[in-house]
Amino acid sequence: MIPQTYYISLSLLLFFIGVLGIFLRRNLLVLFMCIELMLNSVNLAFVSFSRTFQNLQGQTFVFFVITVAAAEATVGLSIILLVSRLRKSVEIDKLNTLKG
Amino acid sequence: MIEFGFFIFFALMAIGSALNLVLQRNPIYSALSLIIVIASMGGLFLLQHATFLAVLQIVVYAGAIMALFLFVIMMVDFEEEAHSSVSGGRTTIVLLILLAITGGCIWAITGSLSAPELLTADFSVKAISKGLFTTYVFPFEAIAVLIISSVIGALYIARKEEA
């Protein structure tokens, strides 16, 4: 039997790799993929807690997280498509209309 | 201890592909390694008796969402993307901070919780769908509305301007 802490550690590690990607990369598509990676790591934590406490609610929440991630992916990707059409680039450094 | 072997295999595959996702310069390779992360996550779900979610992970994530990603990568213009890379300066600082946080968290939680040996709860697809259609029927219907509106929104955002 694998201790639950292994799963939580793995989930943490993957989440921080996702955060690292958000910090390091400048490509909108890759940033979006990092967000998906973080969502996935949270799903892993949900499932492992659901297994530990023998409770199905965690898995139900993962179901909802996956569907919301699908909805988010459709809208986000169409926004990225629109940005690339308007700006001919998906680098976030070039999206400086608001002078941020 | 074959279960532990599978765990190590999936975990190493997930971590390696996640690092590859972050450090890879070409978005296509990032997307492919994200598919590997998702598939190994499905394996980890299977190890924890979450069969329904493992299938869902492969079908919805690796099948549908990542196909969408690959199509968008195909359509987005990567002409100027050639030297898009990891930005220099703060890389090491960020890396150090994150390593410290990760190490601290892992140290803090190690050895505090462990799952019971036997699965006593009902983790079948039947039990999950029963929950979805009784206790969680309102969120379930709300998700349907969300998906419809996101499809309509995506179509509206990504349409060609006709003026």
Coordinates of C-alpha atoms in Angstrom, one line a residue:
Chain A
M1 CA 0.0 0.0 0.0
I2 CA 1.4 3.4 -1.0
P3 CA 1.3 6.0 1.7
Q4 CA -1.0 8.9 1.0
T5 CA 1.8 11.4 1.6
Y6 CA 3.6 10.2 -1.5
Y7 CA 0.6 11.2 -3.6
I8 CA 0.3 14.5 -1.9
S9 CA 4.0 15.2 -2.4
L10 CA 3.8 14.3 -6.0
S11 CA 0.8 16.6 -6.4
L12 CA 2.7 19.4 -4.7
L13 CA 5.7 18.9 -6.9
L14 CA 3.6 19.0 -10.0
F15 CA 1.8 22.1 -8.9
F16 CA 5.0 23.9 -8.2
I17 CA 6.4 22.8 -11.6
G18 CA 3.3 24.5 -13.0
V19 CA 3.9 27.6 -11.0
L20 CA 7.5 27.6 -12.3
G21 CA 6.3 27.4 -15.8
I22 CA 4.0 30.4 -15.2
F23 CA 7.0 32.4 -13.9
L24 CA 9.5 31.3 -16.6
R25 CA 7.6 31.1 -19.9
R26 CA 6.4 34.0 -22.0
N27 CA 4.2 32.1 -24.5
L28 CA 0.5 32.3 -23.8
L29 CA -0.2 28.7 -25.0
V30 CA 2.5 27.3 -22.7
L31 CA 1.1 29.4 -19.8
F32 CA -2.3 27.8 -20.5
M33 CA -0.8 24.3 -20.4
C34 CA 0.8 25.1 -17.1
I35 CA -2.6 26.0 -15.7
E36 CA -3.9 22.7 -16.9
L37 CA -1.0 21.0 -15.2
M38 CA -1.8 22.7 -11.9
L39 CA -5.5 21.7 -12.2
N40 CA -4.4 18.1 -12.8
S41 CA -2.1 18.1 -9.7
V42 CA -5.0 19.4 -7.6
N43 CA -7.2 16.6 -9.0
L44 CA -4.5 14.1 -7.9
A45 CA -4.7 15.5 -4.4
F46 CA -8.5 15.3 -4.4
V47 CA -8.4 11.6 -5.5
S48 CA -5.8 10.6 -2.9
F49 CA -7.7 12.3 -0.1
S50 CA -10.9 10.6 -1.4
R51 CA -9.1 7.2 -1.2
T52 CA -7.7 7.9 2.3
F53 CA -11.0 8.9 3.9
Q54 CA -13.0 6.3 1.8
N55 CA -15.3 9.1 0.7
L56 CA -16.6 9.5 -2.8
Q57 CA -17.1 13.3 -2.7
G58 CA -13.5 14.0 -3.7
Q59 CA -14.0 12.1 -6.9
T60 CA -17.3 13.9 -7.6
F61 CA -15.4 17.2 -7.3
V62 CA -12.7 16.0 -9.7
F63 CA -15.5 15.3 -12.2
F64 CA -16.6 18.9 -11.8
V65 CA -13.1 20.2 -12.1
I66 CA -12.5 18.3 -15.3
T67 CA -15.7 19.6 -16.9
V68 CA -14.9 23.2 -15.8
A69 CA -11.4 22.8 -17.2
A70 CA -12.9 21.7 -20.5
A71 CA -15.1 24.8 -20.6
E72 CA -12.2 27.0 -19.7
A73 CA -10.0 25.4 -22.3
T74 CA -12.5 26.2 -25.1
V75 CA -12.9 29.8 -24.2
G76 CA -9.2 30.4 -23.4
L77 CA -8.0 28.8 -26.6
S78 CA -10.4 30.9 -28.6
I79 CA -9.1 34.0 -26.9
I80 CA -5.5 33.0 -27.7
L81 CA -6.6 32.4 -31.3
L82 CA -8.1 35.9 -31.4
V83 CA -4.9 37.4 -29.9
S84 CA -2.7 35.7 -32.4
R85 CA -4.9 36.9 -35.2
L86 CA -4.9 40.5 -34.0
R87 CA -1.2 40.7 -32.8
K88 CA 0.4 38.1 -35.0
S89 CA 2.1 36.8 -31.9
V90 CA 1.3 35.0 -28.6
E91 CA 4.1 36.4 -26.6
I92 CA 2.8 38.0 -23.4
D93 CA 5.6 40.6 -23.5
K94 CA 4.0 42.0 -26.7
L95 CA 0.6 42.4 -25.2
N96 CA 1.3 45.7 -23.6
T97 CA -1.7 47.8 -24.6
L98 CA -2.6 48.5 -21.0
K99 CA 1.1 49.5 -20.3
G100 CA 1.3 47.1 -17.4
Chain B
M1 CA 5.6 -4.8 -4.4
I2 CA 4.3 -4.3 -7.9
E3 CA 1.9 -1.5 -6.9
F4 CA 4.8 0.6 -5.6
G5 CA 6.7 -0.1 -8.9
F6 CA 3.8 1.2 -10.9
F7 CA 3.5 4.3 -8.6
I8 CA 7.2 5.1 -9.1
F9 CA 6.9 4.6 -12.8
F10 CA 3.9 6.9 -13.2
A11 CA 5.3 9.5 -10.8
L12 CA 8.7 9.7 -12.6
M13 CA 7.0 9.9 -15.9
A14 CA 4.7 12.7 -14.7
I15 CA 7.5 14.7 -13.1
G16 CA 9.8 14.3 -16.1
S17 CA 7.2 15.2 -18.6
A18 CA 6.1 18.2 -16.5
L19 CA 9.7 19.5 -16.4
N20 CA 9.9 18.9 -20.1
L21 CA 6.7 20.9 -20.6
V22 CA 8.2 23.9 -18.7
L23 CA 11.6 23.8 -20.2
Q24 CA 10.8 22.9 -23.8
R25 CA 11.1 25.7 -26.3
N26 CA 8.6 24.4 -28.9
P27 CA 4.9 24.5 -27.8
I28 CA 4.2 21.4 -29.8
Y29 CA 6.6 19.4 -27.6
S30 CA 5.1 21.0 -24.5
A31 CA 1.7 19.9 -25.5
L32 CA 2.9 16.3 -26.2
S33 CA 4.6 16.1 -22.8
L34 CA 1.4 17.5 -21.2
I35 CA -0.4 14.5 -22.8
I36 CA 2.1 12.2 -21.2
V37 CA 1.6 13.9 -17.8
I38 CA -2.2 13.5 -18.1
A39 CA -1.9 9.8 -19.1
S40 CA 0.3 9.0 -16.2
M41 CA -2.1 10.9 -13.9
G42 CA -4.8 8.5 -15.3
G43 CA -2.6 5.6 -14.2
L44 CA -2.2 7.1 -10.7
F45 CA -6.0 7.5 -10.5
L46 CA -6.3 3.8 -11.4
L47 CA -3.9 2.9 -8.6
Q48 CA -6.2 4.6 -6.2
H49 CA -9.3 2.7 -7.4
A50 CA -10.7 5.8 -9.2
T51 CA -11.5 3.9 -12.3
F52 CA -14.2 6.3 -13.6
L53 CA -11.9 9.2 -13.3
A54 CA -9.0 7.4 -14.9
V55 CA -11.2 6.8 -18.0
L56 CA -12.5 10.3 -17.9
Q57 CA -8.9 11.7 -17.6
I58 CA -7.8 9.8 -20.7
V59 CA -11.0 10.5 -22.8
V60 CA -11.7 14.1 -21.9
Y61 CA -8.3 15.4 -21.1
A62 CA -5.9 13.5 -23.3
G63 CA -8.5 13.0 -26.0
A64 CA -10.5 16.1 -26.2
I65 CA -8.7 19.0 -24.5
M66 CA -5.3 18.2 -25.8
A67 CA -6.6 17.7 -29.3
L68 CA -8.0 21.2 -29.0
F69 CA -4.6 22.5 -27.9
L70 CA -2.9 20.8 -30.8
F71 CA -5.4 22.3 -33.3
V72 CA -4.9 25.8 -31.8
I73 CA -1.1 25.4 -31.9
M74 CA -1.5 24.4 -35.5
M75 CA -3.5 27.6 -36.3
V76 CA -1.5 30.0 -34.2
D77 CA 1.4 31.7 -36.1
F78 CA 4.8 30.7 -34.6
E79 CA 6.9 32.8 -37.0
E80 CA 8.4 35.0 -34.3
E81 CA 8.4 32.2 -31.8
A82 CA 11.9 31.0 -32.8
H83 CA 13.8 32.4 -29.9
S84 CA 11.0 32.5 -27.5
S85 CA 12.8 30.9 -24.5
V86 CA 13.1 30.8 -20.8
S87 CA 13.7 34.4 -19.7
G88 CA 17.1 34.8 -18.1
G89 CA 17.7 36.9 -14.9
R90 CA 15.3 35.7 -12.3
T91 CA 15.3 32.1 -13.4
T92 CA 17.7 30.9 -10.6
I93 CA 15.9 32.9 -7.9
V94 CA 12.5 31.5 -8.9
L95 CA 13.9 28.0 -9.0
L96 CA 15.5 28.3 -5.6
I97 CA 12.4 29.7 -4.0
L98 CA 10.2 27.0 -5.5
L99 CA 12.6 24.3 -4.5
A100 CA 12.7 25.6 -0.9
I101 CA 8.8 25.7 -0.8
T102 CA 8.5 22.3 -2.3
G103 CA 11.1 20.7 0.0
G104 CA 9.5 22.4 3.1
C105 CA 6.0 21.2 2.2
I106 CA 7.2 17.6 1.5
W107 CA 9.1 17.6 4.8
A108 CA 6.1 19.0 6.6
I109 CA 3.6 16.4 5.4
T110 CA 5.7 13.3 5.2
G111 CA 4.6 10.6 7.6
S112 CA 1.4 12.2 8.8
L113 CA -1.3 10.4 6.9
S114 CA -1.7 7.0 5.4
A115 CA -4.6 5.3 3.5
P116 CA -6.3 2.3 5.0
E117 CA -5.3 -0.9 3.4
L118 CA -8.6 -2.1 2.3
L119 CA -11.1 -0.2 0.2
T120 CA -14.4 -0.4 2.2
A121 CA -16.3 2.4 0.4
D122 CA -18.1 1.9 -2.9
F123 CA -16.0 3.5 -5.6
S124 CA -17.9 2.1 -8.5
V125 CA -19.2 4.2 -11.4
K126 CA -22.7 3.4 -10.2
A127 CA -22.0 5.1 -6.8
I128 CA -20.5 8.2 -8.5
S129 CA -23.4 8.6 -10.9
K130 CA -25.9 8.1 -8.1
G131 CA -24.2 11.0 -6.3
L132 CA -24.2 13.1 -9.4
F133 CA -27.9 12.7 -10.0
T134 CA -29.1 13.0 -6.4
T135 CA -26.9 15.1 -4.1
Y136 CA -25.1 17.0 -6.8
V137 CA -27.9 17.4 -9.3
F138 CA -27.9 21.2 -9.2
P139 CA -24.1 21.6 -9.9
F140 CA -24.5 18.9 -12.6
E141 CA -27.2 20.9 -14.3
A142 CA -25.2 24.1 -13.8
I143 CA -22.2 22.5 -15.5
A144 CA -24.4 21.8 -18.5
V145 CA -25.3 25.5 -18.7
L146 CA -21.7 26.4 -18.3
I147 CA -20.6 24.1 -21.2
I148 CA -23.3 25.4 -23.5
S149 CA -22.4 29.0 -22.8
S150 CA -18.7 28.4 -23.1
V151 CA -19.2 26.8 -26.5
I152 CA -21.3 29.7 -27.7
G153 CA -18.8 32.2 -26.2
A154 CA -15.9 30.4 -27.9
L155 CA -17.7 30.5 -31.3
Y156 CA -18.5 34.2 -30.8
I157 CA -15.0 35.2 -29.8
A158 CA -13.2 33.2 -32.5
R159 CA -15.4 34.1 -35.4
K160 CA -14.0 36.0 -38.4
E161 CA -14.8 39.7 -38.4
E162 CA -17.0 40.6 -41.3
A163 CA -16.7 44.3 -41.8

